Amino acid sequence: QQNVQQSPESLIVPEGARTSLNCTFSDSASQYFWWYRQHSGKAPKALMSIFSNGEKEEGRFTIHLNKASLHFSLHIRDSQPSDSALYLCAVNTGNYKYVFGAGTRLKVIA
Amino acid sequence: EAAVTQSPRNKVAVTGGKVTLSCNQTNNHNNMYWYRQDTGHGLRLIHYSYGAGSTEKGDIPDGYKASRPSQENFSLILELATPSQTSVYFCASGDEPINQDTQYFGPGTRLLVL
């Protein structure tokens, strides 16, 4: 049974800071990885995905994946108050079942 | 962007009653999912479907049934609602290939079972 853990549970950073969010998974057969963002009272929305080891950058967001370490992360450069949200990581082992972490609640203060 | 709608948005039900949550998507996605979201648990998969007429069990299917009568519609049915099913329910759809599909979520249904 896949176990997906996120850290930290919550985070407060000043505007302009670099923010790092972490996700670990237990199943070494995991193949596909996502970060979703959920603003308060809203639906989760996909931010980025990565399917092979390494790094991927899109604007202020960078995702790192290290399958051997069972770890992937999301880094936000120049964090903005609008980035304040619940961040969810998701892992798929190659079937229809996606497993989500419990989330990291980020607050960016101006 | 994919459009996924859910109804009702809020629902109060009594213990032992039947509850049906509906989901509609207009982007012709084959894959659809039902999740519940509870504090400390993130999103947990209840049922999913890979096309009209198909339903499959997710990680927490007990107490729930699903129905996919068409490409666009996917319902979640609680035959005998219990207070432990009080939660926020999200429907999602995804484009292929199935294992790599980004999921598009509806706005959620807040269910309170008294």
Tab-separated table of C-alpha atoms in Angstrom:
chain	number	residue	atom	x	y	z
A	1	GLN	CA	0.000	0.000	0.000
A	2	GLN	CA	1.484	3.277	-1.136
A	3	ASN	CA	2.258	5.737	1.670
A	4	VAL	CA	2.767	9.380	0.713
A	5	GLN	CA	3.994	11.819	3.342
A	6	GLN	CA	4.407	15.575	3.048
A	7	SER	CA	6.546	17.927	5.087
A	8	PRO	CA	6.282	20.343	6.665
A	9	GLU	CA	2.590	20.307	7.611
A	10	SER	CA	2.511	24.094	7.538
A	11	LEU	CA	4.839	26.895	6.635
A	12	ILE	CA	4.877	30.670	6.946
A	13	VAL	CA	7.314	32.615	4.763
A	14	PRO	CA	7.804	36.302	3.928
A	15	GLU	CA	6.993	37.626	0.490
A	16	GLY	CA	9.925	37.176	-1.881
A	17	ALA	CA	11.323	34.118	-0.082
A	18	ARG	CA	12.195	30.780	-1.656
A	19	THR	CA	9.869	28.063	-0.389
A	20	SER	CA	10.555	24.322	-0.402
A	21	LEU	CA	7.921	21.633	0.014
A	22	ASN	CA	8.702	17.941	0.331
A	23	CYS	CA	6.987	14.684	-0.527
A	24	THR	CA	8.178	11.152	0.182
A	25	PHE	CA	6.602	7.956	-1.103
A	26	SER	CA	7.012	4.313	-0.182
A	27	ASP	CA	6.480	2.359	-3.399
A	28	SER	CA	9.638	2.196	-5.499
A	29	ALA	CA	7.499	1.260	-8.520
A	30	SER	CA	5.952	4.748	-8.536
A	31	GLN	CA	6.280	6.341	-11.930
A	32	TYR	CA	4.329	9.589	-12.117
A	33	PHE	CA	4.342	12.566	-9.784
A	34	TRP	CA	2.311	15.763	-9.467
A	35	TRP	CA	1.945	18.839	-7.335
A	36	TYR	CA	-1.525	20.331	-6.922
A	37	ARG	CA	-2.456	23.631	-5.303
A	38	GLN	CA	-5.732	24.233	-3.489
A	39	HIS	CA	-6.763	27.705	-2.428
A	40	SER	CA	-9.111	27.882	0.528
A	41	GLY	CA	-12.591	26.655	-0.346
A	42	LYS	CA	-11.610	25.874	-3.926
A	43	ALA	CA	-10.868	22.824	-6.025
A	44	PRO	CA	-7.342	21.413	-6.256
A	45	LYS	CA	-5.603	22.492	-9.444
A	46	ALA	CA	-2.576	20.865	-11.030
A	47	LEU	CA	0.638	22.878	-10.850
A	48	MET	CA	3.293	20.634	-12.328
A	49	SER	CA	4.103	17.029	-13.066
A	50	ILE	CA	7.308	15.067	-13.556
A	51	PHE	CA	7.772	11.562	-14.877
A	52	SER	CA	11.546	11.032	-14.834
A	53	ASN	CA	14.386	11.739	-12.449
A	54	GLY	CA	15.732	15.250	-12.441
A	55	GLU	CA	14.424	18.763	-12.407
A	56	LYS	CA	11.715	20.647	-14.241
A	57	GLU	CA	11.116	24.402	-14.115
A	58	GLU	CA	8.021	26.375	-15.038
A	59	GLY	CA	8.146	30.061	-14.202
A	60	ARG	CA	8.697	30.495	-10.462
A	61	PHE	CA	8.103	26.803	-9.774
A	62	THR	CA	10.673	23.991	-9.884
A	63	ILE	CA	10.061	20.334	-9.217
A	64	HIS	CA	12.805	17.840	-8.295
A	65	LEU	CA	12.429	14.082	-8.435
A	66	ASN	CA	14.796	11.473	-6.995
A	67	LYS	CA	13.210	8.040	-7.366
A	68	ALA	CA	16.099	6.263	-5.627
A	69	SER	CA	15.497	8.381	-2.529
A	70	LEU	CA	11.713	8.033	-2.865
A	71	HIS	CA	11.487	11.805	-2.705
A	72	PHE	CA	10.271	14.712	-4.759
A	73	SER	CA	9.943	18.373	-3.948
A	74	LEU	CA	8.454	21.666	-5.096
A	75	HIS	CA	10.388	24.912	-4.875
A	76	ILE	CA	8.772	28.317	-5.261
A	77	ARG	CA	11.001	31.240	-6.107
A	78	ASP	CA	9.951	34.764	-5.080
A	79	SER	CA	6.928	33.566	-3.101
A	80	GLN	CA	3.838	35.777	-3.365
A	81	PRO	CA	0.821	36.183	-1.069
A	82	SER	CA	-1.248	34.644	-3.872
A	83	ASP	CA	0.785	31.454	-3.406
A	84	SER	CA	-0.836	30.981	0.003
A	85	ALA	CA	-2.712	27.676	-0.301
A	86	LEU	CA	-2.712	23.984	0.525
A	87	TYR	CA	-0.159	22.117	-1.608
A	88	LEU	CA	-0.840	18.458	-2.344
A	89	CYS	CA	1.585	15.986	-3.850
A	90	ALA	CA	0.238	12.983	-5.761
A	91	VAL	CA	1.865	9.741	-6.869
A	92	ASN	CA	0.767	7.111	-9.379
A	93	THR	CA	2.315	3.655	-9.594
A	94	GLY	CA	1.189	3.025	-13.139
A	95	ASN	CA	-2.416	2.097	-12.598
A	96	TYR	CA	-5.595	4.088	-12.168
A	97	LYS	CA	-5.014	4.741	-8.512
A	98	TYR	CA	-3.544	8.009	-7.410
A	99	VAL	CA	-2.386	8.521	-3.829
A	100	PHE	CA	-2.292	12.045	-2.437
A	101	GLY	CA	-0.362	13.355	0.529
A	102	ALA	CA	-2.166	15.140	3.364
A	103	GLY	CA	-0.815	18.482	2.200
A	104	THR	CA	1.378	21.377	3.279
A	105	ARG	CA	-0.406	24.592	4.173
A	106	LEU	CA	1.634	27.559	2.983
A	107	LYS	CA	1.094	31.144	4.070
A	108	VAL	CA	3.079	33.953	2.440
A	109	ILE	CA	2.993	37.185	4.391
A	110	ALA	CA	3.521	40.583	2.770
B	1	GLU	CA	-9.450	24.187	-19.353
B	2	ALA	CA	-11.599	21.194	-18.410
B	3	ALA	CA	-14.977	22.013	-16.940
B	4	VAL	CA	-16.173	19.775	-14.137
B	5	THR	CA	-19.332	20.608	-12.234
B	6	GLN	CA	-20.821	19.003	-9.155
B	7	SER	CA	-24.259	19.056	-7.587
B	8	PRO	CA	-25.375	19.716	-5.009
B	9	ARG	CA	-22.691	21.993	-3.599
B	10	ASN	CA	-23.939	21.507	-0.068
B	11	LYS	CA	-26.034	18.715	1.368
B	12	VAL	CA	-27.401	17.852	4.789
B	13	ALA	CA	-28.560	14.261	5.137
B	14	VAL	CA	-29.909	12.102	7.938
B	15	THR	CA	-28.280	8.916	9.139
B	16	GLY	CA	-29.612	5.975	7.153
B	17	GLY	CA	-30.796	8.108	4.284
B	18	LYS	CA	-29.757	7.779	0.665
B	19	VAL	CA	-27.508	10.446	-0.845
B	20	THR	CA	-26.557	10.882	-4.489
B	21	LEU	CA	-23.751	13.210	-5.515
B	22	SER	CA	-23.560	14.088	-9.189
B	23	CYS	CA	-20.657	15.074	-11.398
B	24	ASN	CA	-20.641	16.281	-14.985
B	25	GLN	CA	-17.690	17.010	-17.259
B	26	THR	CA	-17.862	18.566	-20.699
B	27	ASN	CA	-14.424	17.798	-22.091
B	28	ASN	CA	-14.914	14.243	-23.249
B	29	HIS	CA	-12.417	12.794	-20.759
B	30	ASN	CA	-12.542	9.040	-20.394
B	31	ASN	CA	-11.322	8.925	-16.796
B	32	MET	CA	-13.335	10.130	-13.839
B	33	TYR	CA	-12.702	9.913	-10.108
B	34	TRP	CA	-14.432	10.454	-6.782
B	35	TYR	CA	-12.416	11.545	-3.749
B	36	ARG	CA	-13.190	12.649	-0.248
B	37	GLN	CA	-11.081	15.216	1.571
B	38	ASP	CA	-10.717	15.238	5.325
B	39	THR	CA	-8.287	17.227	7.439
B	40	GLY	CA	-5.099	15.254	7.945
B	41	HIS	CA	-5.847	12.766	5.175
B	42	GLY	CA	-5.613	14.731	1.992
B	43	LEU	CA	-7.618	13.350	-0.920
B	44	ARG	CA	-8.613	9.687	-0.739
B	45	LEU	CA	-9.869	7.802	-3.773
B	46	ILE	CA	-13.316	6.230	-3.393
B	47	HIS	CA	-14.214	5.053	-6.920
B	48	TYR	CA	-12.988	5.684	-10.417
B	49	SER	CA	-14.064	4.985	-13.972
B	50	TYR	CA	-12.228	4.660	-17.253
B	51	GLY	CA	-15.269	5.059	-19.463
B	52	ALA	CA	-19.023	4.918	-19.722
B	53	GLY	CA	-20.403	1.827	-18.049
B	54	SER	CA	-17.296	1.124	-15.969
B	55	THR	CA	-16.759	1.664	-12.257
B	56	GLU	CA	-13.853	0.464	-10.146
B	57	LYS	CA	-13.118	0.521	-6.434
B	58	GLY	CA	-10.557	2.917	-5.113
B	59	ASP	CA	-8.860	2.830	-1.733
B	60	ILE	CA	-11.913	3.496	0.480
B	61	PRO	CA	-15.005	2.145	-1.351
B	62	ASP	CA	-16.902	0.730	1.636
B	63	GLY	CA	-20.306	2.386	2.029
B	64	TYR	CA	-20.197	3.943	-1.445
B	65	LYS	CA	-21.392	2.953	-4.890
B	66	ALA	CA	-20.667	4.659	-8.182
B	67	SER	CA	-22.425	4.905	-11.507
B	68	ARG	CA	-21.099	6.048	-14.893
B	69	PRO	CA	-24.093	6.053	-17.255
B	70	SER	CA	-22.413	8.220	-19.863
B	71	GLN	CA	-19.102	9.778	-20.808
B	72	GLU	CA	-20.132	13.030	-19.133
B	73	ASN	CA	-21.721	11.859	-15.885
B	74	PHE	CA	-20.354	10.059	-12.845
B	75	SER	CA	-22.398	9.707	-9.655
B	76	LEU	CA	-21.480	8.701	-6.137
B	77	ILE	CA	-24.204	6.998	-4.121
B	78	LEU	CA	-24.394	6.576	-0.368
B	79	GLU	CA	-27.166	4.024	0.152
B	80	LEU	CA	-27.195	4.304	3.942
B	81	ALA	CA	-25.446	7.493	4.979
B	82	THR	CA	-23.528	7.545	8.259
B	83	PRO	CA	-22.001	10.462	10.209
B	84	SER	CA	-18.518	9.145	9.347
B	85	GLN	CA	-19.269	10.036	5.725
B	86	THR	CA	-19.438	13.721	6.607
B	87	SER	CA	-16.752	15.218	4.376
B	88	VAL	CA	-16.013	17.280	1.297
B	89	TYR	CA	-16.328	15.230	-1.884
B	90	PHE	CA	-14.483	16.060	-5.072
B	91	CYS	CA	-15.047	14.695	-8.519
B	92	ALA	CA	-12.275	14.836	-11.093
B	93	SER	CA	-11.764	13.959	-14.721
B	94	GLY	CA	-8.573	13.208	-16.561
B	95	ASP	CA	-7.273	12.951	-20.072
B	96	GLU	CA	-5.230	10.048	-21.368
B	97	PRO	CA	-2.812	8.354	-21.200
B	98	ILE	CA	-4.456	7.071	-18.049
B	99	ASN	CA	-1.388	6.695	-15.850
B	100	GLN	CA	-0.150	10.151	-16.656
B	101	ASP	CA	-3.357	12.096	-16.726
B	102	THR	CA	-3.539	15.407	-14.975
B	103	GLN	CA	-6.776	15.517	-13.042
B	104	TYR	CA	-9.256	18.392	-13.296
B	105	PHE	CA	-11.344	18.799	-10.196
B	106	GLY	CA	-14.868	20.024	-9.671
B	107	PRO	CA	-15.705	22.616	-6.985
B	108	GLY	CA	-16.605	20.007	-4.375
B	109	THR	CA	-19.706	19.000	-2.431
B	110	ARG	CA	-19.823	19.570	1.303
B	111	LEU	CA	-21.843	16.761	2.890
B	112	LEU	CA	-23.044	16.765	6.494
B	113	VAL	CA	-24.669	13.600	7.808
B	114	LEU	CA	-26.588	14.120	11.038
